[in-house]
Amino acid sequence: MLLTITSTHQPASDLSFLLHKHPDKVHEVEISTGKAHVFYPEVSETRCTVCLLLDIDPVGLVRRNSGPRGNDFALEQYVNDRPYVASSFMSAAIVKAFSTAMNGRCKDKPELVTVPMPLEVELSALPVRGGEAVVKELFEPLGYTIHLQRHPIDPKFPEWGESRYFTVRLSNTLTVQQLLSHLYILIPVCDNDKHYWIGQQEMEKLLEKGMDWLPTHPAREFITLRYLKHQRSLANQAMEILLKDEVSEDDEEETVEPEQKLRIHDVRLQAVRDELVNAHAKTVVDLGCGEGKLLRLLLAEKQFERILGMDVSYRSLEIAQDKLKLDKLSPKQRERIELIQGSLTYRDKRIEGFDAAALVEVIEHLDEPRLAALEKILFKYAKLVDVIITTPNAEYNQRFENFEPGQMRHNDHRFEWSRAEFQQWGNRIAEQYNYNVVYKPVGEEDPEVGALTQMAVFKTRNSL
Ligand code: SAH
């Protein structure tokens, strides 16, 4: 199975710098199912072609896959197309052979990474479930010109009709990194077959490689679903992460004066930190950590040995990573903290088993069915000793100037609760999951409407 990429960007030999593969050598990379070879049939100033040739071991493939599946001696295991077509094995080879380029790095000529170049791709045997229309639906919105040749099942017997295999030629002007990320995701989507277990890790790969283009692709749902091999719950989770509007707490409380806003948020974060300190938590998770302001306060406290920040927004996590200067921390400090992308509305083992969790101004961003999912994840599965939650106190809104009745503080808020509503929710949860809960005002308390923010502090009864 062969993939070729041709550049006519001048000088065309730049392609070899971008791919980190010397044009005079044949390179071999091991993949779990065989080998991949990288070589250049053509290198000149005007045209440079690189080939990625997959050499899958058909017998090894069967051995690797044979498990307690019941059909251990099915003929299909030995006689199938897998060694000879572009499938997820090709994606595995692309990632292995061209990882530096996929990560957007180029040691010798870093300026090339962001340069769009005229590139042509040929895939010699791409299986496509759904035929020509699917290839077009996938590649045209990304700007590719497509040339397809469909192969008959057997050229000697034209009456047998067409096969699902195509020779595909694609051309486009884009960066090498973009091209590789498109191929990495869309080859297995065309094929729509599977060769390994699809789980959380696959979803993360999809999100990482597709982050720049998948959210705006018209076929994003189809791509996500096929890539994740029709696992609805994973696909939904991925879609939610991809499509989530970016929210930053800096946009919160648009109605409050800028200076007051800063102070209020600081007061809130300090209040949460103090609760976590007093709870004697050693391991904490900040759910919906946004740009990492609470994480910064937590890092300064030696008491916290392990700190995890999770958010659905990739952009916020990038900002958090920058602001916390994670790459400048000493190895010992660096070990204490980790940032992960995920959604709070799906069970995720990575957030389980911590002493405490904080959700600062997060719950009001979830609509009701999702809030119900969050409750379970947080109180049933995560097995936390302490949970600290803050949310706006809606009663306070009448103190804002020019505030209409029923108006909310931020346009992404799905609800804002009065103190009674928050306590009703919290009390029900505490009862159901065996926690004690106390409520505290955060910020100055108005005798009539209470404080701007309300906080619930839950402690499990199981540890008493
Ligand atoms: N806790 C932070 C940010 C609050 S803004 C702070 O106080 O500074 C709300 C945050 O919740 C945003 O960063 C948003 O991306 C995140 N969020 C919204 N829905 C989420 C979900 N389903 N899973 C995880 N995070 C979510």
Short mmCIF file of C-alpha atoms and ligand atoms in Angstrom, two decimals:
data_model
loop_
_atom_site.label_atom_id
_atom_site.label_comp_id
_atom_site.label_asym_id
_atom_site.label_seq_id
_atom_site.Cartn_x
_atom_site.Cartn_y
_atom_site.Cartn_z
CA MET A 1 0.00 0.00 0.00
CA LEU A 2 1.45 3.28 -1.15
CA LEU A 3 0.96 6.93 -0.27
CA THR A 4 2.86 9.56 -2.22
CA ILE A 5 3.08 13.25 -1.48
CA THR A 6 4.48 15.62 -4.10
CA SER A 7 5.46 19.22 -3.51
CA THR A 8 6.06 21.79 -6.24
CA HIS A 9 6.84 24.55 -3.79
CA GLN A 10 10.22 26.06 -4.70
CA PRO A 11 12.69 24.74 -3.75
CA ALA A 12 10.71 21.52 -3.71
CA SER A 13 13.40 19.68 -1.74
CA ASP A 14 12.20 21.65 1.32
CA LEU A 15 9.69 18.83 1.71
CA SER A 16 12.43 16.59 3.07
CA PHE A 17 13.30 19.14 5.78
CA LEU A 18 9.67 19.36 6.76
CA LEU A 19 9.32 15.60 6.98
CA HIS A 20 12.64 15.18 8.79
CA LYS A 21 13.64 12.44 6.37
CA HIS A 22 16.80 12.71 4.31
CA PRO A 23 16.06 12.39 0.56
CA ASP A 24 19.12 10.25 -0.20
CA LYS A 25 18.19 7.44 2.17
CA VAL A 26 15.51 4.80 2.49
CA HIS A 27 14.03 4.96 5.97
CA GLU A 28 12.32 2.14 7.75
CA VAL A 29 9.87 2.54 10.64
CA GLU A 30 8.35 -0.24 12.68
CA ILE A 31 4.62 -0.17 13.22
CA SER A 32 2.73 -2.65 15.34
CA THR A 33 1.47 -4.55 12.29
CA GLY A 34 4.60 -4.56 10.14
CA LYS A 35 6.91 -2.00 8.60
CA ALA A 36 6.69 1.27 6.72
CA HIS A 37 9.34 2.47 4.30
CA VAL A 38 9.93 6.11 3.41
CA PHE A 39 11.85 7.07 0.29
CA TYR A 40 11.99 9.74 -2.40
CA PRO A 41 11.58 8.64 -6.05
CA GLU A 42 12.00 12.21 -7.24
CA VAL A 43 13.89 15.15 -5.77
CA SER A 44 14.64 18.29 -7.75
CA GLU A 45 14.34 22.00 -7.18
CA THR A 46 10.94 22.06 -8.89
CA ARG A 47 9.39 18.78 -7.80
CA CYS A 48 9.86 16.47 -4.85
CA THR A 49 7.94 13.28 -4.16
CA VAL A 50 8.03 11.21 -1.00
CA CYS A 51 6.60 7.70 -0.75
CA LEU A 52 5.29 5.95 2.32
CA LEU A 53 5.06 2.26 1.59
CA LEU A 54 3.28 -0.01 4.03
CA ASP A 55 4.48 -3.51 4.41
CA ILE A 56 1.93 -5.24 6.63
CA ASP A 57 2.61 -8.72 7.88
CA PRO A 58 -0.67 -10.56 7.08
CA VAL A 59 0.06 -13.54 9.30
CA GLY A 60 1.30 -11.41 12.18
CA LEU A 61 -1.90 -9.44 11.85
CA VAL A 62 -4.01 -12.53 12.47
CA ARG A 63 -1.86 -13.70 15.37
CA ARG A 64 -1.95 -10.27 16.94
CA ASN A 65 -5.69 -10.14 16.72
CA SER A 66 -6.53 -13.65 17.76
CA GLY A 67 -8.03 -13.54 21.16
CA PRO A 68 -10.95 -15.21 22.84
CA ARG A 69 -13.31 -14.23 20.07
CA GLY A 70 -14.81 -17.54 19.10
CA ASN A 71 -13.96 -17.54 15.40
CA ASP A 72 -10.28 -18.24 15.69
CA PHE A 73 -10.03 -20.14 12.48
CA ALA A 74 -12.28 -18.11 10.27
CA LEU A 75 -10.93 -17.88 6.75
CA GLU A 76 -11.67 -14.19 6.70
CA GLN A 77 -8.86 -13.62 9.14
CA TYR A 78 -6.37 -14.84 6.57
CA VAL A 79 -7.97 -13.67 3.37
CA ASN A 80 -8.84 -9.99 3.66
CA ASP A 81 -7.82 -6.67 2.21
CA ARG A 82 -6.13 -5.25 5.26
CA PRO A 83 -2.48 -5.69 4.19
CA TYR A 84 -3.09 -4.11 0.80
CA VAL A 85 -5.20 -1.02 1.35
CA ALA A 86 -4.99 2.36 3.03
CA SER A 87 -6.63 1.99 6.40
CA SER A 88 -5.97 2.99 9.95
CA PHE A 89 -2.62 1.20 9.55
CA MET A 90 -1.72 3.96 7.15
CA SER A 91 -2.64 6.54 9.78
CA ALA A 92 -0.48 4.71 12.31
CA ALA A 93 2.41 4.80 9.82
CA ILE A 94 1.91 8.51 9.06
CA VAL A 95 2.08 9.37 12.72
CA LYS A 96 5.11 7.20 13.32
CA ALA A 97 7.08 8.25 10.23
CA PHE A 98 6.19 11.94 10.22
CA SER A 99 5.54 12.72 13.89
CA THR A 100 7.73 15.84 13.95
CA ALA A 101 5.94 17.32 10.95
CA MET A 102 2.55 16.43 12.42
CA ASN A 103 3.47 18.25 15.59
CA GLY A 104 4.33 21.33 13.57
CA ARG A 105 8.07 21.31 14.18
CA CYS A 106 10.97 21.65 11.76
CA LYS A 107 14.44 21.75 13.24
CA ASP A 108 16.41 23.15 10.32
CA LYS A 109 13.85 25.39 8.68
CA PRO A 110 11.18 26.25 11.28
CA GLU A 111 9.81 29.04 9.10
CA LEU A 112 8.50 26.40 6.64
CA VAL A 113 6.00 24.94 9.08
CA THR A 114 3.36 27.58 8.48
CA VAL A 115 3.92 27.98 4.72
CA PRO A 116 1.05 26.71 2.53
CA MET A 117 2.50 24.79 -0.42
CA PRO A 118 1.02 23.22 -3.53
CA LEU A 119 0.84 19.54 -2.60
CA GLU A 120 -0.43 16.48 -4.42
CA VAL A 121 -1.30 13.19 -2.80
CA GLU A 122 -1.88 9.81 -4.33
CA LEU A 123 -3.29 6.85 -2.48
CA SER A 124 -3.07 3.69 -4.52
CA ALA A 125 -5.86 1.68 -2.91
CA LEU A 126 -8.28 3.48 -0.68
CA PRO A 127 -11.38 1.53 0.35
CA VAL A 128 -14.34 3.88 0.58
CA ARG A 129 -17.64 2.90 2.12
CA GLY A 130 -20.16 5.09 0.36
CA GLY A 131 -18.09 5.64 -2.78
CA GLU A 132 -17.21 8.81 -4.61
CA ALA A 133 -19.75 11.00 -2.78
CA VAL A 134 -18.08 10.27 0.54
CA VAL A 135 -14.61 11.21 -0.70
CA LYS A 136 -16.01 14.48 -2.01
CA GLU A 137 -17.94 15.22 1.15
CA LEU A 138 -14.81 14.71 3.21
CA PHE A 139 -12.12 16.42 1.15
CA GLU A 140 -13.85 19.14 -0.88
CA PRO A 141 -14.75 21.38 2.09
CA LEU A 142 -11.05 21.37 2.97
CA GLY A 143 -10.21 22.82 -0.43
CA TYR A 144 -8.97 19.71 -2.24
CA THR A 145 -9.32 19.07 -5.94
CA ILE A 146 -10.13 15.39 -6.27
CA HIS A 147 -9.45 12.89 -8.99
CA LEU A 148 -10.82 9.40 -8.46
CA GLN A 149 -10.47 6.17 -10.29
CA ARG A 150 -12.68 3.35 -9.12
CA HIS A 151 -11.42 -0.19 -9.61
CA PRO A 152 -13.62 -3.01 -10.85
CA ILE A 153 -13.86 -6.13 -8.71
CA ASP A 154 -12.03 -8.04 -11.43
CA PRO A 155 -11.00 -6.44 -14.75
CA LYS A 156 -11.49 -9.82 -16.47
CA PHE A 157 -15.12 -9.97 -15.38
CA PRO A 158 -16.54 -6.46 -15.86
CA GLU A 159 -20.04 -7.82 -15.23
CA TRP A 160 -19.10 -8.31 -11.56
CA GLY A 161 -19.20 -4.53 -11.22
CA GLU A 162 -17.22 -2.03 -9.22
CA SER A 163 -15.26 -2.64 -6.04
CA ARG A 164 -15.02 -0.23 -3.15
CA TYR A 165 -11.37 0.51 -3.92
CA PHE A 166 -10.23 3.76 -5.43
CA THR A 167 -7.01 5.29 -6.60
CA VAL A 168 -7.33 8.77 -5.21
CA ARG A 169 -5.41 11.85 -6.26
CA LEU A 170 -5.85 14.98 -4.18
CA SER A 171 -4.32 18.40 -4.69
CA ASN A 172 -4.44 21.45 -2.50
CA THR A 173 -2.35 24.37 -1.29
CA LEU A 174 -1.83 24.01 2.43
CA THR A 175 0.83 23.32 5.06
CA VAL A 176 2.34 19.87 5.32
CA GLN A 177 1.06 19.62 8.87
CA GLN A 178 -2.50 20.32 7.73
CA LEU A 179 -2.23 17.76 4.95
CA LEU A 180 -0.97 15.06 7.30
CA SER A 181 -3.67 15.75 9.88
CA HIS A 182 -6.37 15.51 7.20
CA LEU A 183 -5.02 12.19 5.91
CA TYR A 184 -4.51 10.84 9.39
CA ILE A 185 -8.18 11.28 10.26
CA LEU A 186 -9.90 10.92 6.90
CA ILE A 187 -8.24 7.73 5.58
CA PRO A 188 -9.78 5.55 8.31
CA VAL A 189 -13.04 7.50 7.97
CA CYS A 190 -13.25 6.51 4.26
CA ASP A 191 -12.39 2.92 5.08
CA ASN A 192 -14.76 2.70 8.05
CA ASP A 193 -13.32 -0.57 9.23
CA LYS A 194 -11.62 -1.19 12.50
CA HIS A 195 -8.50 -2.88 13.62
CA TYR A 196 -8.25 -2.10 17.26
CA TRP A 197 -10.20 -1.12 20.29
CA ILE A 198 -11.50 2.40 20.13
CA GLY A 199 -11.53 4.26 23.38
CA GLN A 200 -10.82 7.49 25.15
CA GLN A 201 -7.33 7.58 23.69
CA GLU A 202 -8.60 7.49 20.11
CA MET A 203 -10.95 10.31 20.92
CA GLU A 204 -8.09 12.38 22.23
CA LYS A 205 -6.12 11.74 19.07
CA LEU A 206 -9.04 12.87 16.97
CA LEU A 207 -9.43 16.02 18.99
CA GLU A 208 -5.75 16.80 18.92
CA LYS A 209 -5.28 16.27 15.20
CA GLY A 210 -8.60 17.73 14.13
CA MET A 211 -8.78 20.69 16.46
CA ASP A 212 -7.96 23.29 13.79
CA TRP A 213 -10.35 22.18 11.08
CA LEU A 214 -12.87 19.63 12.31
CA PRO A 215 -15.15 22.02 14.26
CA THR A 216 -15.98 23.94 11.06
CA HIS A 217 -16.12 20.96 8.69
CA PRO A 218 -19.70 20.45 7.41
CA ALA A 219 -19.34 16.65 7.77
CA ARG A 220 -17.87 16.85 11.27
CA GLU A 221 -20.54 14.64 12.80
CA PHE A 222 -20.13 11.94 10.18
CA ILE A 223 -16.34 12.09 10.55
CA THR A 224 -16.45 11.90 14.33
CA LEU A 225 -18.89 9.04 14.34
CA ARG A 226 -17.02 6.98 11.76
CA TYR A 227 -13.60 7.74 13.24
CA LEU A 228 -14.81 6.54 16.60
CA LYS A 229 -16.34 3.49 14.93
CA HIS A 230 -19.94 4.27 15.70
CA GLN A 231 -19.49 4.52 19.42
CA ARG A 232 -22.17 7.08 19.99
CA SER A 233 -21.20 8.10 23.46
CA LEU A 234 -17.58 8.76 22.52
CA ALA A 235 -18.65 10.56 19.38
CA ASN A 236 -21.05 12.75 21.35
CA GLN A 237 -18.38 13.51 23.86
CA ALA A 238 -15.96 14.47 21.09
CA MET A 239 -18.55 16.66 19.40
CA GLU A 240 -19.30 18.42 22.61
CA ILE A 241 -15.65 19.17 23.14
CA LEU A 242 -15.17 20.30 19.55
CA LEU A 243 -18.18 22.55 19.48
CA LYS A 244 -18.18 24.00 22.95
CA ASP A 245 -18.19 27.77 22.80
CA GLU A 246 -15.10 29.16 24.34
CA VAL A 247 -16.00 30.74 27.64
CA SER A 248 -13.57 32.56 29.81
CA GLU A 249 -14.28 33.79 33.28
CA ASP A 250 -12.94 37.13 32.06
CA ASP A 251 -16.13 37.45 30.04
CA GLU A 252 -18.17 36.56 33.09
CA GLU A 253 -20.29 39.13 34.79
CA GLU A 254 -20.27 41.44 31.84
CA THR A 255 -22.54 43.61 33.90
CA VAL A 256 -20.07 44.27 36.69
CA GLU A 257 -17.55 47.11 36.60
CA PRO A 258 -14.11 45.88 35.45
CA GLU A 259 -12.31 46.64 38.71
CA GLN A 260 -15.02 45.12 40.83
CA LYS A 261 -15.01 42.07 38.55
CA LEU A 262 -11.34 41.41 39.17
CA ARG A 263 -11.71 41.69 42.88
CA ILE A 264 -14.76 39.48 43.02
CA HIS A 265 -13.10 36.71 41.08
CA ASP A 266 -10.01 36.85 43.28
CA VAL A 267 -12.12 36.75 46.43
CA ARG A 268 -13.99 33.76 45.07
CA LEU A 269 -10.84 31.84 44.18
CA GLN A 270 -9.25 32.56 47.52
CA ALA A 271 -12.37 31.37 49.30
CA VAL A 272 -12.25 28.09 47.38
CA ARG A 273 -8.55 27.65 48.02
CA ASP A 274 -9.11 28.22 51.76
CA GLU A 275 -11.82 25.57 51.82
CA LEU A 276 -9.50 23.07 50.13
CA VAL A 277 -6.68 23.88 52.54
CA ASN A 278 -8.95 23.52 55.55
CA ALA A 279 -10.25 20.22 54.24
CA HIS A 280 -6.64 18.90 54.40
CA ALA A 281 -6.93 17.64 50.84
CA LYS A 282 -3.69 16.42 49.31
CA THR A 283 -4.91 15.66 45.82
CA VAL A 284 -7.29 18.07 44.11
CA VAL A 285 -8.99 18.43 40.77
CA ASP A 286 -10.21 21.75 39.39
CA LEU A 287 -13.08 20.94 37.04
CA GLY A 288 -13.76 23.61 34.42
CA CYS A 289 -10.41 25.13 35.37
CA GLY A 290 -10.58 27.71 32.56
CA GLU A 291 -7.38 29.68 32.29
CA GLY A 292 -5.97 28.20 35.47
CA LYS A 293 -6.35 30.98 38.03
CA LEU A 294 -7.31 28.64 40.85
CA LEU A 295 -4.59 26.22 39.80
CA ARG A 296 -2.04 28.96 40.31
CA LEU A 297 -3.20 29.50 43.89
CA LEU A 298 -3.16 25.77 44.54
CA LEU A 299 0.37 25.35 43.20
CA ALA A 300 1.57 27.85 45.79
CA GLU A 301 0.34 25.59 48.61
CA LYS A 302 2.73 22.77 49.41
CA GLN A 303 -0.11 20.80 50.96
CA PHE A 304 -1.36 19.88 47.48
CA GLU A 305 0.74 17.02 46.19
CA ARG A 306 -1.23 16.38 43.07
CA ILE A 307 -3.26 18.98 41.15
CA LEU A 308 -5.30 18.25 38.05
CA GLY A 309 -7.01 20.88 35.92
CA MET A 310 -9.67 19.80 33.46
CA ASP A 311 -11.62 21.85 30.96
CA VAL A 312 -13.64 21.21 27.84
CA SER A 313 -12.01 24.15 26.08
CA TYR A 314 -8.68 23.43 24.43
CA ARG A 315 -8.02 27.12 24.00
CA SER A 316 -8.46 27.81 27.72
CA LEU A 317 -6.06 25.00 28.54
CA GLU A 318 -3.46 26.45 26.20
CA ILE A 319 -3.79 29.79 27.96
CA ALA A 320 -3.58 28.05 31.35
CA GLN A 321 -0.44 26.23 30.27
CA ASP A 322 1.11 29.57 29.25
CA LYS A 323 0.03 31.52 32.28
CA LEU A 324 1.18 28.86 34.71
CA LYS A 325 4.49 28.67 32.81
CA LEU A 326 4.37 24.90 33.12
CA ASP A 327 7.37 24.40 30.86
CA LYS A 328 9.50 26.53 33.20
CA LEU A 329 8.65 24.68 36.41
CA SER A 330 11.27 22.51 38.05
CA PRO A 331 10.71 18.80 37.36
CA LYS A 332 9.53 18.32 40.92
CA GLN A 333 6.93 21.08 40.67
CA ARG A 334 5.96 19.99 37.17
CA GLU A 335 5.12 16.55 38.48
CA ARG A 336 2.53 18.00 40.84
CA ILE A 337 0.29 19.44 38.15
CA GLU A 338 -1.42 18.19 35.04
CA LEU A 339 -3.92 19.70 32.58
CA ILE A 340 -6.34 17.56 30.64
CA GLN A 341 -9.11 18.19 28.18
CA GLY A 342 -12.41 16.54 28.90
CA SER A 343 -16.07 17.09 29.45
CA LEU A 344 -17.62 16.96 32.87
CA THR A 345 -20.74 15.38 31.52
CA TYR A 346 -19.19 12.01 30.72
CA ARG A 347 -17.69 9.60 33.15
CA ASP A 348 -13.93 9.91 32.99
CA LYS A 349 -11.64 7.73 35.10
CA ARG A 350 -8.92 10.37 35.04
CA ILE A 351 -10.85 12.52 37.50
CA GLU A 352 -11.66 9.73 39.93
CA GLY A 353 -9.94 9.03 43.24
CA PHE A 354 -8.91 12.56 44.23
CA ASP A 355 -9.42 13.89 47.75
CA ALA A 356 -11.26 17.00 46.62
CA ALA A 357 -12.76 18.77 43.62
CA ALA A 358 -13.55 22.41 42.93
CA LEU A 359 -16.04 23.73 40.38
CA VAL A 360 -15.79 27.50 40.29
CA GLU A 361 -18.52 29.17 38.24
CA VAL A 362 -19.01 26.08 36.09
CA ILE A 363 -22.35 24.41 36.84
CA GLU A 364 -24.40 27.31 35.46
CA HIS A 365 -22.85 26.61 32.03
CA LEU A 366 -24.54 23.20 31.82
CA ASP A 367 -28.11 22.67 30.81
CA GLU A 368 -30.37 20.48 32.85
CA PRO A 369 -29.79 16.98 31.41
CA ARG A 370 -26.05 17.61 31.53
CA LEU A 371 -26.21 18.85 35.07
CA ALA A 372 -27.90 15.58 35.99
CA ALA A 373 -25.03 13.68 34.35
CA LEU A 374 -22.47 15.81 36.18
CA GLU A 375 -24.09 15.07 39.55
CA LYS A 376 -23.59 11.35 39.07
CA ILE A 377 -20.06 11.68 37.79
CA LEU A 378 -19.04 13.91 40.62
CA PHE A 379 -20.87 12.39 43.56
CA LYS A 380 -21.34 8.78 42.59
CA TYR A 381 -18.25 7.82 40.60
CA ALA A 382 -15.46 10.24 41.50
CA LYS A 383 -15.57 9.27 45.21
CA LEU A 384 -14.33 12.60 46.49
CA VAL A 385 -14.12 13.48 50.14
CA ASP A 386 -14.72 17.19 49.57
CA VAL A 387 -16.48 19.02 46.75
CA ILE A 388 -16.57 22.81 46.57
CA ILE A 389 -18.99 24.42 44.13
CA THR A 390 -19.58 28.11 43.47
CA THR A 391 -22.31 29.66 41.34
CA PRO A 392 -23.89 33.12 40.95
CA ASN A 393 -26.57 34.11 43.42
CA ALA A 394 -29.37 35.29 41.15
CA GLU A 395 -31.00 37.34 43.92
CA TYR A 396 -28.06 39.72 43.80
CA ASN A 397 -28.71 40.59 40.13
CA GLN A 398 -31.30 43.21 41.11
CA ARG A 399 -28.46 45.24 42.58
CA PHE A 400 -26.92 45.68 39.12
CA GLU A 401 -27.86 48.80 37.22
CA ASN A 402 -29.86 48.39 34.03
CA PHE A 403 -30.52 44.74 34.71
CA GLU A 404 -33.76 43.37 33.31
CA PRO A 405 -35.69 40.89 35.46
CA GLY A 406 -34.71 37.37 34.39
CA GLN A 407 -31.55 38.58 32.64
CA MET A 408 -28.42 36.53 33.35
CA ARG A 409 -24.89 37.65 33.99
CA HIS A 410 -23.39 35.91 30.99
CA ASN A 411 -24.90 34.74 27.75
CA ASP A 412 -23.55 31.19 28.14
CA HIS A 413 -25.27 30.74 31.51
CA ARG A 414 -28.10 28.21 31.31
CA PHE A 415 -29.50 29.20 34.68
CA GLU A 416 -28.76 31.35 37.70
CA TRP A 417 -30.17 30.23 41.01
CA SER A 418 -31.46 32.00 44.09
CA ARG A 419 -30.01 30.84 47.39
CA ALA A 420 -33.07 28.69 48.03
CA GLU A 421 -32.76 27.00 44.64
CA PHE A 422 -29.07 26.25 45.06
CA GLN A 423 -29.68 24.84 48.52
CA GLN A 424 -32.54 22.71 47.33
CA TRP A 425 -30.29 21.22 44.67
CA GLY A 426 -27.37 20.75 47.05
CA ASN A 427 -29.48 19.23 49.83
CA ARG A 428 -30.98 16.69 47.48
CA ILE A 429 -27.53 15.64 46.27
CA ALA A 430 -26.13 15.47 49.79
CA GLU A 431 -29.00 13.24 50.82
CA GLN A 432 -28.76 11.01 47.79
CA TYR A 433 -25.01 10.47 47.87
CA ASN A 434 -24.39 10.60 51.60
CA TYR A 435 -22.65 13.95 51.98
CA ASN A 436 -22.99 16.80 54.47
CA VAL A 437 -23.27 20.23 52.93
CA VAL A 438 -22.92 23.81 54.18
CA TYR A 439 -23.53 26.99 52.20
CA LYS A 440 -21.44 30.12 52.43
CA PRO A 441 -21.71 33.57 50.90
CA VAL A 442 -18.69 34.74 48.91
CA GLY A 443 -18.03 38.47 48.90
CA GLU A 444 -19.82 41.16 50.83
CA GLU A 445 -23.24 40.13 51.99
CA ASP A 446 -26.21 42.36 51.30
CA PRO A 447 -28.74 41.98 54.15
CA GLU A 448 -31.58 41.51 51.71
CA VAL A 449 -30.29 39.70 48.63
CA GLY A 450 -27.16 38.02 50.01
CA ALA A 451 -23.70 37.94 48.41
CA LEU A 452 -22.82 38.05 44.71
CA THR A 453 -21.63 34.46 44.72
CA GLN A 454 -22.78 31.43 46.66
CA MET A 455 -20.66 28.44 47.62
CA ALA A 456 -21.58 24.91 48.68
CA VAL A 457 -19.05 22.85 50.60
CA PHE A 458 -19.78 19.12 50.54
CA LYS A 459 -18.05 16.53 52.72
CA THR A 460 -18.70 12.86 52.45
CA ARG A 461 -20.20 11.13 55.46
CA ASN A 462 -18.45 7.93 54.49
CA SER A 463 -15.08 9.07 55.79
CA LEU A 464 -16.36 10.01 59.24
N1 SAH B 1 -13.27 27.86 36.95
C1 SAH B 1 -12.71 28.90 36.09
C2 SAH B 1 -13.48 29.14 34.80
C3 SAH B 1 -14.95 29.44 34.91
S1 SAH B 1 -15.74 29.74 33.33
C4 SAH B 1 -12.57 30.14 36.88
O1 SAH B 1 -13.34 30.35 37.79
O2 SAH B 1 -11.69 30.94 36.59
C5 SAH B 1 -16.51 28.16 33.03
C6 SAH B 1 -15.55 27.11 32.53
O3 SAH B 1 -16.24 25.87 32.46
C7 SAH B 1 -15.03 27.40 31.13
O4 SAH B 1 -13.63 27.32 31.13
C8 SAH B 1 -15.66 26.30 30.29
O5 SAH B 1 -14.85 25.91 29.20
C9 SAH B 1 -15.84 25.19 31.30
N2 SAH B 1 -16.87 24.21 30.93
C10 SAH B 1 -18.12 24.42 30.46
N3 SAH B 1 -18.76 23.25 30.22
C11 SAH B 1 -17.89 22.26 30.56
C12 SAH B 1 -17.94 20.85 30.51
N4 SAH B 1 -19.02 20.20 30.09
N5 SAH B 1 -16.85 20.15 30.91
C13 SAH B 1 -15.75 20.79 31.36
N6 SAH B 1 -15.64 22.13 31.41
C14 SAH B 1 -16.69 22.86 31.01
#
